[in-house]
JSON list of C-alpha atoms in Angstrom, two decimals:
[
{"chain": "A", "resi": 21, "resn": "UNK", "atom": "CA", "xyz": [5.23, -26.57, -19.95]},
{"chain": "A", "resi": 22, "resn": "UNK", "atom": "CA", "xyz": [3.95, -23.11, -18.71]},
{"chain": "A", "resi": 23, "resn": "UNK", "atom": "CA", "xyz": [0.83, -23.80, -20.37]},
{"chain": "A", "resi": 24, "resn": "UNK", "atom": "CA", "xyz": [0.10, -27.06, -18.77]},
{"chain": "A", "resi": 25, "resn": "UNK", "atom": "CA", "xyz": [1.16, -25.78, -15.45]},
{"chain": "A", "resi": 26, "resn": "UNK", "atom": "CA", "xyz": [-1.39, -22.98, -16.26]},
{"chain": "A", "resi": 27, "resn": "UNK", "atom": "CA", "xyz": [-4.07, -25.33, -17.21]},
{"chain": "A", "resi": 28, "resn": "UNK", "atom": "CA", "xyz": [-3.90, -27.63, -14.16]},
{"chain": "A", "resi": 29, "resn": "UNK", "atom": "CA", "xyz": [-3.34, -24.44, -12.14]},
{"chain": "A", "resi": 30, "resn": "UNK", "atom": "CA", "xyz": [-7.18, -23.01, -14.06]},
{"chain": "A", "resi": 31, "resn": "UNK", "atom": "CA", "xyz": [-8.53, -25.84, -13.26]},
{"chain": "A", "resi": 32, "resn": "UNK", "atom": "CA", "xyz": [-7.21, -26.44, -9.49]},
{"chain": "A", "resi": 33, "resn": "UNK", "atom": "CA", "xyz": [-8.74, -22.82, -9.18]},
{"chain": "A", "resi": 34, "resn": "UNK", "atom": "CA", "xyz": [-12.03, -24.04, -11.26]},
{"chain": "A", "resi": 35, "resn": "UNK", "atom": "CA", "xyz": [-12.11, -27.15, -8.69]},
{"chain": "A", "resi": 36, "resn": "UNK", "atom": "CA", "xyz": [-11.49, -24.96, -5.81]},
{"chain": "A", "resi": 37, "resn": "UNK", "atom": "CA", "xyz": [-14.72, -22.56, -6.62]},
{"chain": "A", "resi": 38, "resn": "UNK", "atom": "CA", "xyz": [-16.62, -25.91, -7.53]},
{"chain": "A", "resi": 39, "resn": "UNK", "atom": "CA", "xyz": [-15.95, -27.27, -3.61]},
{"chain": "A", "resi": 40, "resn": "UNK", "atom": "CA", "xyz": [-16.75, -23.45, -2.42]},
{"chain": "A", "resi": 41, "resn": "UNK", "atom": "CA", "xyz": [-19.75, -23.60, -4.39]},
{"chain": "A", "resi": 42, "resn": "UNK", "atom": "CA", "xyz": [-20.92, -27.39, -3.42]},
{"chain": "A", "resi": 43, "resn": "UNK", "atom": "CA", "xyz": [-20.03, -26.51, 0.22]},
{"chain": "A", "resi": 44, "resn": "UNK", "atom": "CA", "xyz": [-22.18, -23.74, -0.26]},
{"chain": "A", "resi": 45, "resn": "UNK", "atom": "CA", "xyz": [-24.98, -25.30, -1.61]},
{"chain": "A", "resi": 46, "resn": "UNK", "atom": "CA", "xyz": [-24.83, -28.09, 1.04]},
{"chain": "A", "resi": 47, "resn": "UNK", "atom": "CA", "xyz": [-25.69, -24.96, 3.15]},
{"chain": "A", "resi": 48, "resn": "UNK", "atom": "CA", "xyz": [-28.59, -24.00, 1.32]},
{"chain": "A", "resi": 49, "resn": "UNK", "atom": "CA", "xyz": [-29.36, -27.71, 1.07]},
{"chain": "A", "resi": 50, "resn": "UNK", "atom": "CA", "xyz": [-29.71, -27.73, 5.42]},
{"chain": "A", "resi": 51, "resn": "UNK", "atom": "CA", "xyz": [-31.24, -24.68, 5.39]},
{"chain": "A", "resi": 52, "resn": "UNK", "atom": "CA", "xyz": [-33.83, -25.36, 3.01]},
{"chain": "A", "resi": 53, "resn": "UNK", "atom": "CA", "xyz": [-34.16, -28.59, 4.56]},
{"chain": "A", "resi": 54, "resn": "UNK", "atom": "CA", "xyz": [-34.44, -27.36, 7.99]},
{"chain": "A", "resi": 55, "resn": "UNK", "atom": "CA", "xyz": [-36.94, -25.13, 6.97]},
{"chain": "A", "resi": 56, "resn": "UNK", "atom": "CA", "xyz": [-38.96, -28.08, 5.00]},
{"chain": "A", "resi": 57, "resn": "UNK", "atom": "CA", "xyz": [-38.70, -29.59, 8.36]},
{"chain": "A", "resi": 58, "resn": "UNK", "atom": "CA", "xyz": [-39.76, -26.68, 10.89]},
{"chain": "A", "resi": 59, "resn": "UNK", "atom": "CA", "xyz": [-42.60, -26.30, 8.12]},
{"chain": "A", "resi": 60, "resn": "UNK", "atom": "CA", "xyz": [-43.79, -29.86, 8.51]},
{"chain": "A", "resi": 61, "resn": "UNK", "atom": "CA", "xyz": [-43.60, -29.18, 12.30]},
{"chain": "A", "resi": 62, "resn": "UNK", "atom": "CA", "xyz": [-46.07, -26.51, 11.90]},
{"chain": "A", "resi": 63, "resn": "UNK", "atom": "CA", "xyz": [-48.21, -28.60, 10.11]},
{"chain": "A", "resi": 64, "resn": "UNK", "atom": "CA", "xyz": [-48.12, -31.02, 12.26]},
{"chain": "A", "resi": 65, "resn": "UNK", "atom": "CA", "xyz": [-48.76, -28.82, 15.32]},
{"chain": "A", "resi": 66, "resn": "UNK", "atom": "CA", "xyz": [-51.84, -27.01, 13.12]},
{"chain": "A", "resi": 67, "resn": "UNK", "atom": "CA", "xyz": [-53.19, -29.96, 12.15]},
{"chain": "A", "resi": 68, "resn": "UNK", "atom": "CA", "xyz": [-53.01, -30.96, 16.01]},
{"chain": "A", "resi": 69, "resn": "UNK", "atom": "CA", "xyz": [-54.70, -27.92, 16.90]},
{"chain": "A", "resi": 70, "resn": "UNK", "atom": "CA", "xyz": [-57.60, -28.27, 14.30]},
{"chain": "A", "resi": 71, "resn": "UNK", "atom": "CA", "xyz": [-58.05, -31.41, 15.69]},
{"chain": "A", "resi": 72, "resn": "UNK", "atom": "CA", "xyz": [-58.28, -30.31, 19.43]},
{"chain": "A", "resi": 73, "resn": "UNK", "atom": "CA", "xyz": [-60.50, -27.67, 18.03]},
{"chain": "A", "resi": 74, "resn": "UNK", "atom": "CA", "xyz": [-62.83, -29.76, 16.39]},
{"chain": "A", "resi": 75, "resn": "UNK", "atom": "CA", "xyz": [-63.06, -32.01, 19.23]},
{"chain": "A", "resi": 76, "resn": "UNK", "atom": "CA", "xyz": [-63.69, -28.64, 21.53]},
{"chain": "A", "resi": 77, "resn": "UNK", "atom": "CA", "xyz": [-66.52, -27.42, 18.98]},
{"chain": "A", "resi": 78, "resn": "UNK", "atom": "CA", "xyz": [-68.22, -31.25, 19.12]},
{"chain": "A", "resi": 79, "resn": "UNK", "atom": "CA", "xyz": [-68.10, -31.09, 23.07]},
{"chain": "A", "resi": 80, "resn": "UNK", "atom": "CA", "xyz": [-69.59, -27.29, 23.32]},
{"chain": "A", "resi": 81, "resn": "UNK", "atom": "CA", "xyz": [-71.80, -28.17, 20.37]},
{"chain": "A", "resi": 82, "resn": "UNK", "atom": "CA", "xyz": [-72.97, -31.48, 22.14]},
{"chain": "A", "resi": 83, "resn": "UNK", "atom": "CA", "xyz": [-73.11, -29.51, 25.31]},
{"chain": "A", "resi": 84, "resn": "UNK", "atom": "CA", "xyz": [-75.39, -26.66, 23.81]},
{"chain": "A", "resi": 85, "resn": "UNK", "atom": "CA", "xyz": [-77.53, -29.35, 22.36]},
{"chain": "A", "resi": 86, "resn": "UNK", "atom": "CA", "xyz": [-78.06, -31.45, 25.87]},
{"chain": "A", "resi": 87, "resn": "UNK", "atom": "CA", "xyz": [-78.67, -27.34, 27.39]},
{"chain": "A", "resi": 88, "resn": "UNK", "atom": "CA", "xyz": [-81.34, -26.70, 24.64]},
{"chain": "A", "resi": 89, "resn": "UNK", "atom": "CA", "xyz": [-83.15, -30.28, 25.43]},
{"chain": "A", "resi": 90, "resn": "UNK", "atom": "CA", "xyz": [-82.82, -29.16, 29.23]},
{"chain": "A", "resi": 91, "resn": "UNK", "atom": "CA", "xyz": [-84.32, -25.86, 28.62]},
{"chain": "A", "resi": 92, "resn": "UNK", "atom": "CA", "xyz": [-87.12, -27.71, 26.03]},
{"chain": "A", "resi": 93, "resn": "UNK", "atom": "CA", "xyz": [-87.59, -29.91, 29.02]},
{"chain": "A", "resi": 94, "resn": "UNK", "atom": "CA", "xyz": [-88.09, -27.27, 31.61]},
{"chain": "A", "resi": 95, "resn": "UNK", "atom": "CA", "xyz": [-90.17, -25.58, 29.25]},
{"chain": "A", "resi": 96, "resn": "UNK", "atom": "CA", "xyz": [-92.58, -28.21, 28.85]},
{"chain": "A", "resi": 97, "resn": "UNK", "atom": "CA", "xyz": [-92.63, -28.50, 32.93]},
{"chain": "A", "resi": 98, "resn": "UNK", "atom": "CA", "xyz": [-93.44, -25.43, 33.16]},
{"chain": "A", "resi": 99, "resn": "UNK", "atom": "CA", "xyz": [-96.18, -25.00, 30.46]},
{"chain": "A", "resi": 100, "resn": "UNK", "atom": "CA", "xyz": [-97.09, -28.31, 32.27]},
{"chain": "A", "resi": 101, "resn": "UNK", "atom": "CA", "xyz": [-97.50, -26.90, 35.74]},
{"chain": "A", "resi": 102, "resn": "UNK", "atom": "CA", "xyz": [-98.77, -23.52, 34.31]},
{"chain": "A", "resi": 103, "resn": "UNK", "atom": "CA", "xyz": [-101.61, -25.57, 32.50]},
{"chain": "A", "resi": 104, "resn": "UNK", "atom": "CA", "xyz": [-102.35, -27.38, 35.46]},
{"chain": "A", "resi": 105, "resn": "UNK", "atom": "CA", "xyz": [-102.53, -24.30, 38.11]},
{"chain": "A", "resi": 106, "resn": "UNK", "atom": "CA", "xyz": [-104.84, -23.28, 35.36]},
{"chain": "A", "resi": 107, "resn": "UNK", "atom": "CA", "xyz": [-106.93, -25.73, 35.53]},
{"chain": "A", "resi": 108, "resn": "UNK", "atom": "CA", "xyz": [-107.14, -26.08, 39.14]},
{"chain": "A", "resi": 109, "resn": "UNK", "atom": "CA", "xyz": [-107.76, -21.83, 39.45]},
{"chain": "A", "resi": 110, "resn": "UNK", "atom": "CA", "xyz": [-110.47, -22.64, 36.89]},
{"chain": "A", "resi": 111, "resn": "UNK", "atom": "CA", "xyz": [-112.20, -25.65, 39.12]},
{"chain": "A", "resi": 112, "resn": "UNK", "atom": "CA", "xyz": [-111.42, -23.35, 42.04]},
{"chain": "A", "resi": 113, "resn": "UNK", "atom": "CA", "xyz": [-113.25, -20.85, 40.80]},
{"chain": "A", "resi": 114, "resn": "UNK", "atom": "CA", "xyz": [-116.32, -23.28, 39.66]},
{"chain": "A", "resi": 115, "resn": "UNK", "atom": "CA", "xyz": [-116.25, -24.46, 42.82]},
{"chain": "A", "resi": 116, "resn": "UNK", "atom": "CA", "xyz": [-116.63, -21.15, 44.56]},
{"chain": "A", "resi": 117, "resn": "UNK", "atom": "CA", "xyz": [-119.55, -20.26, 42.70]},
{"chain": "A", "resi": 118, "resn": "UNK", "atom": "CA", "xyz": [-121.06, -23.67, 43.08]},
{"chain": "A", "resi": 119, "resn": "UNK", "atom": "CA", "xyz": [-120.93, -22.85, 46.91]},
{"chain": "A", "resi": 120, "resn": "UNK", "atom": "CA", "xyz": [-121.66, -19.65, 46.71]},
{"chain": "A", "resi": 121, "resn": "UNK", "atom": "CA", "xyz": [-124.96, -20.62, 45.07]},
{"chain": "A", "resi": 122, "resn": "UNK", "atom": "CA", "xyz": [-125.63, -23.40, 47.64]},
{"chain": "A", "resi": 123, "resn": "UNK", "atom": "CA", "xyz": [-125.35, -20.93, 49.97]},
{"chain": "A", "resi": 124, "resn": "UNK", "atom": "CA", "xyz": [-127.97, -19.10, 48.50]},
{"chain": "A", "resi": 125, "resn": "UNK", "atom": "CA", "xyz": [-130.15, -21.58, 48.05]},
{"chain": "A", "resi": 126, "resn": "UNK", "atom": "CA", "xyz": [-129.55, -22.43, 52.00]},
{"chain": "A", "resi": 127, "resn": "UNK", "atom": "CA", "xyz": [-130.34, -18.81, 52.64]},
{"chain": "A", "resi": 128, "resn": "UNK", "atom": "CA", "xyz": [-133.47, -18.80, 50.50]},
{"chain": "A", "resi": 129, "resn": "UNK", "atom": "CA", "xyz": [-134.49, -22.38, 52.01]},
{"chain": "A", "resi": 130, "resn": "UNK", "atom": "CA", "xyz": [-134.26, -20.90, 55.65]},
{"chain": "A", "resi": 131, "resn": "UNK", "atom": "CA", "xyz": [-135.91, -17.65, 54.83]},
{"chain": "A", "resi": 132, "resn": "UNK", "atom": "CA", "xyz": [-138.43, -19.97, 53.47]},
{"chain": "A", "resi": 133, "resn": "UNK", "atom": "CA", "xyz": [-138.60, -22.06, 56.03]},
{"chain": "A", "resi": 134, "resn": "UNK", "atom": "CA", "xyz": [-138.68, -19.05, 59.19]},
{"chain": "A", "resi": 135, "resn": "UNK", "atom": "CA", "xyz": [-141.46, -17.78, 56.93]},
{"chain": "A", "resi": 136, "resn": "UNK", "atom": "CA", "xyz": [-143.54, -20.82, 57.06]},
{"chain": "A", "resi": 137, "resn": "UNK", "atom": "CA", "xyz": [-142.78, -21.12, 60.75]},
{"chain": "A", "resi": 138, "resn": "UNK", "atom": "CA", "xyz": [-144.01, -17.87, 61.58]},
{"chain": "A", "resi": 139, "resn": "UNK", "atom": "CA", "xyz": [-147.03, -17.97, 58.85]},
{"chain": "A", "resi": 140, "resn": "UNK", "atom": "CA", "xyz": [-148.02, -21.35, 61.18]},
{"chain": "A", "resi": 141, "resn": "UNK", "atom": "CA", "xyz": [-147.79, -19.32, 64.23]},
{"chain": "A", "resi": 142, "resn": "UNK", "atom": "CA", "xyz": [-149.57, -16.35, 62.98]},
{"chain": "A", "resi": 143, "resn": "UNK", "atom": "CA", "xyz": [-151.90, -18.49, 61.42]},
{"chain": "A", "resi": 144, "resn": "UNK", "atom": "CA", "xyz": [-152.18, -20.21, 65.20]},
{"chain": "A", "resi": 145, "resn": "UNK", "atom": "CA", "xyz": [-152.51, -17.24, 66.99]},
{"chain": "A", "resi": 146, "resn": "UNK", "atom": "CA", "xyz": [-154.89, -15.88, 64.13]},
{"chain": "A", "resi": 147, "resn": "UNK", "atom": "CA", "xyz": [-157.19, -18.87, 65.36]},
{"chain": "A", "resi": 148, "resn": "UNK", "atom": "CA", "xyz": [-156.73, -18.70, 68.70]},
{"chain": "A", "resi": 149, "resn": "UNK", "atom": "CA", "xyz": [-157.56, -15.09, 68.85]},
{"chain": "A", "resi": 150, "resn": "UNK", "atom": "CA", "xyz": [-160.91, -16.54, 66.36]},
{"chain": "A", "resi": 151, "resn": "UNK", "atom": "CA", "xyz": [-161.68, -18.64, 68.90]},
{"chain": "A", "resi": 152, "resn": "UNK", "atom": "CA", "xyz": [-161.44, -16.25, 71.81]},
{"chain": "A", "resi": 153, "resn": "UNK", "atom": "CA", "xyz": [-163.78, -13.72, 70.03]},
{"chain": "A", "resi": 154, "resn": "UNK", "atom": "CA", "xyz": [-166.71, -16.01, 68.84]}
]
């Protein structure tokens, strides 16, 4: 009977140890589940952060593309304005040269007209003197 009592006590002690082991295992499993939940929350936060960063990156890329397009349009406008200014300057220089030639032509015409008038006057005076000396 002592051996049965001893066996029952041994089984009782083993059961108590198993219950302690089960309790410790439940605590460990709860701890692991908590850690897994924390990892899942971190993954969701990382996923959300990546999504936000990706959206912001796309926005920055779109903005930079729009800025680049704007710069190209500004450059095209500036180039067109420079081309127009260059062409206007060439036209102005051509007009100035033409005006200079016209002024020189008019000076020459005036000089010949004055020469013709003086020649006519001198010829008239010479004629009058020729008549008077005759």
